[in-house]
């Protein structure tokens, strides 16, 4: 379905971003991976995607906290593939603390990576999409873009901001073939969440299984994690003609979290 289309997926060396990159490559899209990690492991990942799906795959180590690196990444993908048709703004980090204890530098870092990077990448990729009359911008927000939790001030503020940005970009491009939407996952078992499970287990003296069950029990009515594959499947749908009129939406994949 996405043959001859090219995508950038930020933060795709791990977790949800990797699930989305795999799903887009499986549909025939060329993919620019982005994110940190062991160089050999990233090269192996790119090689396996190429071999499995016959698509072009590259990797940019651009830091999503640095606007000039974000712009260079978009330019590099456009030069390499001829276009950036699909932009998935996924890179994100977490830090938990009460507001009065929240370190200012962590606030700034979360704003830069989780929110401002979406703006800089979108601004760089949009003109090409508008010229070609087709584009998909998919922002990986969070259920925390819709509701809050204690101890996550920066993350919740940034993710609410992502949904606001999503709506604005969708409206500015409402006539034409460029759509912009947000996906709002609940708990997905990735390294970002595993760190929160480990912290909870250490803090409360729980086994890993008990900490995992506590985490789900507090928030996610299905009592099951969403998966990177499920988020990837929704991203693929948003790239399909069936999604042409889905614009400015924030779609939960949260086991019922935000329905409560
Ligand atoms: P993860 O920690 O598994 O992966 C994060 C990815 O982002 C990695 O590839 C990492 O290298 C990259 N990254 C981090 N900082 C970066 C930077 N400065 N520049 C470039 N890349 C950077 O996390 P994940 O759980 O897969 O989260 C991905 C996105 O999904 C995030 O935006 C997160 O907020 C969101 N999300 C996750 C969950 C969840 O339960 N896991 C729920 C809702 C939303």
Coordinates of C-alpha atoms and ligand atoms in Angstrom, one line a residue:
X1 CA 0.0 0.0 0.0
X2 CA 2.9 2.4 0.7
X3 CA 5.2 1.5 -2.2
X4 CA 7.0 4.6 -3.4
X5 CA 6.3 6.4 -0.2
X6 CA 9.0 7.4 2.2
X7 CA 8.7 7.9 6.0
X8 CA 10.7 9.3 8.9
X9 CA 9.9 7.8 12.3
X10 CA 11.6 9.6 15.1
X11 CA 12.8 7.6 18.1
X12 CA 12.5 4.3 16.1
X13 CA 15.5 2.4 17.5
X14 CA 13.2 1.1 20.3
X15 CA 9.7 0.5 21.5
X16 CA 6.7 2.1 19.8
X17 CA 8.7 3.9 17.1
X18 CA 10.3 0.6 16.1
X19 CA 6.9 -1.0 15.9
X20 CA 5.7 1.8 13.6
X21 CA 8.8 1.6 11.4
X22 CA 8.4 -2.1 10.9
X23 CA 4.7 -1.7 10.1
X24 CA 5.4 1.0 7.5
X25 CA 8.3 -0.9 5.9
X26 CA 6.0 -4.0 5.7
X27 CA 3.7 -1.9 3.6
X28 CA 6.6 -1.0 1.2
X29 CA 7.6 2.4 2.6
X30 CA 11.2 3.5 2.7
X31 CA 12.1 4.4 6.2
X32 CA 14.5 6.8 7.9
X33 CA 15.1 5.4 11.4
X34 CA 16.1 7.8 14.1
X35 CA 17.2 7.4 17.7
X36 CA 20.0 6.4 20.0
X37 CA 21.6 3.0 20.6
X38 CA 24.4 0.7 19.7
X39 CA 25.6 1.4 16.2
X40 CA 26.0 -2.3 15.3
X41 CA 22.5 -3.1 16.5
X42 CA 21.0 -0.2 14.5
X43 CA 22.9 -1.3 11.4
X44 CA 21.6 -4.9 11.8
X45 CA 18.0 -3.6 12.3
X46 CA 18.3 -1.5 9.1
X47 CA 19.7 -4.5 7.2
X48 CA 16.9 -6.8 8.4
X49 CA 14.2 -4.3 7.4
X50 CA 15.8 -4.0 4.0
X51 CA 16.1 -7.7 3.5
X52 CA 12.6 -8.5 4.8
X53 CA 10.7 -5.9 2.9
X54 CA 12.9 -4.7 0.0
X55 CA 12.7 -1.1 1.0
X56 CA 15.4 1.6 1.5
X57 CA 16.3 2.1 5.1
X58 CA 18.6 4.7 6.6
X59 CA 19.3 5.9 10.1
X60 CA 19.8 9.5 11.4
X61 CA 21.3 10.0 14.8
X62 CA 19.7 13.5 15.0
X63 CA 19.0 14.6 18.6
X64 CA 15.3 15.6 18.8
X65 CA 16.3 18.2 21.4
X66 CA 18.3 20.1 18.7
X67 CA 16.2 22.0 16.0
X68 CA 19.1 22.3 13.6
X69 CA 19.7 18.5 13.7
X70 CA 16.0 17.8 13.2
X71 CA 16.0 20.1 10.1
X72 CA 19.1 18.3 8.8
X73 CA 17.4 14.9 9.3
X74 CA 14.4 15.9 7.2
X75 CA 16.6 17.3 4.5
X76 CA 18.7 14.2 4.5
X77 CA 15.7 11.9 4.1
X78 CA 14.3 14.1 1.3
X79 CA 17.6 13.9 -0.5
X80 CA 18.0 10.2 0.0
X81 CA 14.5 9.1 -0.8
X82 CA 13.3 12.0 -3.0
X83 CA 10.5 12.9 -0.6
X84 CA 9.3 12.7 3.0
X85 CA 5.6 11.6 2.6
X86 CA 5.0 10.3 6.1
X87 CA 6.4 11.9 9.3
X88 CA 5.9 10.1 12.5
X89 CA 6.8 12.2 15.5
X90 CA 7.4 9.6 18.1
X91 CA 10.6 10.3 20.1
X92 CA 9.8 10.9 23.8
X93 CA 11.2 10.7 27.3
X94 CA 9.7 10.6 30.8
X95 CA 10.7 12.0 34.2
X96 CA 8.5 11.7 37.3
X97 CA 8.6 14.1 40.2
X98 CA 6.1 16.4 42.0
X99 CA 6.1 19.9 40.5
X100 CA 7.9 21.5 43.4
X101 CA 10.7 18.9 43.1
X102 CA 10.8 18.9 39.2
X103 CA 14.3 19.8 38.0
X104 CA 14.1 22.7 35.5
X105 CA 16.5 21.1 33.1
X106 CA 14.3 17.9 32.9
X107 CA 11.3 20.2 32.2
X108 CA 13.1 21.9 29.4
X109 CA 14.4 18.6 28.0
X110 CA 11.0 17.0 27.9
X111 CA 9.4 20.1 26.3
X112 CA 12.2 20.1 23.6
X113 CA 12.0 16.3 22.8
X114 CA 8.3 15.5 23.4
X115 CA 6.8 18.8 22.0
X116 CA 9.1 21.2 20.2
X117 CA 10.6 18.4 18.1
X118 CA 7.2 17.8 16.6
X119 CA 7.0 21.4 15.6
X120 CA 10.4 21.6 14.0
X121 CA 10.1 18.3 12.1
X122 CA 6.6 19.2 10.9
X123 CA 7.7 22.7 9.8
X124 CA 10.5 21.1 7.8
X125 CA 8.5 18.3 6.2
X126 CA 5.3 20.1 5.4
X127 CA 6.2 22.2 2.3
X128 CA 7.2 19.1 0.4
X129 CA 4.0 17.3 1.3
X130 CA 2.0 20.4 0.3
X131 CA 3.8 20.6 -3.1
X132 CA 3.1 17.0 -3.8
X133 CA -0.5 17.2 -2.5
X134 CA -0.2 14.2 -0.2
X135 CA 1.2 13.7 3.3
X136 CA 0.7 12.1 6.6
X137 CA 1.8 13.5 9.9
X138 CA 1.3 11.2 12.8
X139 CA 2.1 12.5 16.3
X140 CA 2.6 9.9 19.0
X141 CA 1.0 11.8 21.9
X142 CA -0.3 9.7 24.8
X143 CA -3.4 9.2 26.9
X144 CA -1.5 11.8 29.0
X145 CA -2.4 14.2 26.2
X146 CA -6.0 13.8 27.2
X147 CA -5.9 13.3 31.0
X148 CA -3.3 13.8 33.7
X149 CA -1.5 11.7 36.3
X150 CA 0.4 13.0 39.3
X151 CA 4.2 13.4 39.1
X152 CA 4.3 13.8 35.3
X153 CA 3.9 17.6 34.9
X154 CA 6.3 18.1 32.0
X155 CA 5.1 15.0 30.2
X156 CA 1.4 15.7 30.6
X157 CA 1.9 19.4 29.6
X158 CA 4.0 18.4 26.5
X159 CA 1.6 15.7 25.4
X160 CA -1.4 18.1 25.7
X161 CA 0.6 20.5 23.6
X162 CA 1.2 17.8 21.0
X163 CA -2.6 17.3 20.6
X164 CA -3.0 21.1 20.2
X165 CA -0.3 21.3 17.6
X166 CA -1.9 18.3 15.8
X167 CA -5.3 20.1 15.6
X168 CA -3.7 23.3 14.3
X169 CA -1.7 21.5 11.6
X170 CA -4.8 19.6 10.6
X171 CA -6.8 22.7 10.2
X172 CA -4.1 24.6 8.3
X173 CA -4.1 21.8 5.8
X174 CA -7.7 20.9 5.9
X175 CA -8.1 21.4 2.1
X176 CA -5.9 18.9 0.3
X177 CA -4.2 15.6 0.8
X178 CA -2.1 16.3 3.9
X179 CA -3.5 15.0 7.2
X180 CA -2.3 15.3 10.7
X181 CA -3.5 13.2 13.6
X182 CA -2.3 12.0 17.0
X183 CA -2.2 8.5 18.5
X184 CA -2.7 8.3 22.3
X185 CA -1.4 5.1 23.7
X186 CA -2.0 4.0 27.2
X187 CA 0.5 1.6 28.8
X188 CA 2.7 -0.1 26.2
X189 CA 5.5 -2.4 27.6
X190 CA 8.6 -0.7 26.2
X191 CA 11.9 0.3 27.9
X192 CA 10.3 3.7 28.8
X193 CA 7.6 1.9 30.9
X194 CA 9.9 -0.9 32.1
X195 CA 11.9 1.8 33.9
X196 CA 8.7 2.9 35.7
X197 CA 7.9 -0.7 36.6
X198 CA 11.4 -1.2 38.0
X199 CA 11.1 2.1 40.0
X200 CA 7.7 1.0 41.4
X201 CA 9.1 -2.5 42.3
X202 CA 12.1 -1.0 44.1
X203 CA 10.0 1.7 45.9
X204 CA 7.3 -0.7 47.2
X205 CA 9.3 -3.9 47.5
X206 CA 7.2 -5.6 44.8
X207 CA 8.2 -8.5 42.5
X208 CA 8.4 -7.5 38.7
X209 CA 5.1 -9.3 38.1
X210 CA 3.3 -7.6 41.0
X211 CA 4.7 -4.1 39.9
X212 CA 3.5 -4.7 36.3
X213 CA 0.0 -5.7 37.6
X214 CA -0.2 -2.7 39.9
X215 CA 0.7 -0.3 37.0
X216 CA -2.0 -1.7 34.8
X217 CA -4.5 -2.1 37.6
X218 CA -4.3 1.6 38.5
X219 CA -5.1 3.0 35.1
X220 CA -5.8 0.5 32.2
X221 CA -9.2 -1.2 32.5
X222 CA -8.3 -4.0 30.0
X223 CA -5.5 -5.0 32.3
X224 CA -3.4 -5.7 29.2
X225 CA -0.6 -3.7 27.7
X226 CA -1.1 -2.2 24.2
X227 CA 1.7 -3.3 21.8
X228 CA 4.0 -1.5 19.4
X229 CA 2.5 -3.7 16.7
X230 CA -1.0 -2.4 17.5
X231 CA 0.2 1.2 17.3
X232 CA 2.0 0.4 14.1
X233 CA -1.3 -1.0 12.6
X234 CA -3.1 2.2 13.4
X235 CA -0.3 4.3 11.9
X236 CA -0.7 2.2 8.7
X237 CA -4.4 2.8 8.7
X238 CA -3.9 6.5 9.1
X239 CA -1.8 6.4 5.9
X240 CA -4.5 4.6 4.0
X241 CA -7.2 6.2 1.8
X242 CA -9.8 5.0 4.4
X243 CA -8.3 7.7 6.7
X244 CA -8.4 10.6 4.2
X245 CA -11.1 12.4 6.3
X246 CA -9.6 11.7 9.7
X247 CA -8.0 15.0 10.5
X248 CA -6.9 16.6 13.8
X249 CA -8.1 13.5 15.7
X250 CA -6.5 12.1 18.9
X251 CA -7.1 8.4 18.8
X252 CA -6.7 6.4 22.0
X253 CA -5.1 3.0 22.1
X254 CA -5.4 2.7 25.8
X255 CA -7.4 -0.3 27.0
X256 CA -10.1 2.0 28.1
X257 CA -8.0 4.3 30.3
X258 CA -9.5 7.6 29.1
X259 CA -13.0 6.3 29.1
X260 CA -13.1 6.3 32.9
Ligands
LIG1 P1 11.4 4.0 24.3 O1 12.2 4.6 25.4 O2 11.2 2.5 24.1 O3 11.9 4.6 22.9 C1 12.2 6.0 22.8 C2 12.9 6.2 21.5 O4 13.2 7.6 21.4 C3 14.2 5.5 21.4 O5 14.5 5.1 20.0 C4 15.3 6.5 21.8 O6 16.6 6.3 21.3 C5 14.6 7.7 21.2 N1 15.0 9.0 21.7 C6 15.0 9.4 23.0 N2 15.5 10.6 23.1 C7 15.8 11.1 21.9 C8 16.3 12.2 21.3 N3 16.7 13.3 22.1 N4 16.5 12.3 20.0 C9 16.2 11.3 19.2 N5 15.7 10.1 19.7 C10 15.5 10.0 21.0 O7 9.9 4.7 24.4 P2 8.5 4.3 23.9 O8 7.7 3.8 25.1 O9 8.5 3.5 22.7 O10 7.9 5.7 23.6 C11 7.8 6.3 22.3 C12 6.8 7.4 22.3 O11 5.5 6.9 22.7 C13 7.1 8.5 23.3 O12 6.8 9.8 22.7 C14 6.2 8.2 24.5 O13 5.9 9.4 25.2 C15 5.0 7.7 23.8 N6 4.2 6.9 24.6 C16 4.6 5.7 25.2 C17 3.8 5.0 26.0 C18 4.2 3.7 26.7 O14 3.4 3.2 27.5 N7 5.3 3.2 26.4 C19 2.5 5.4 26.3 C20 2.0 6.6 25.7 C21 2.9 7.3 24.8

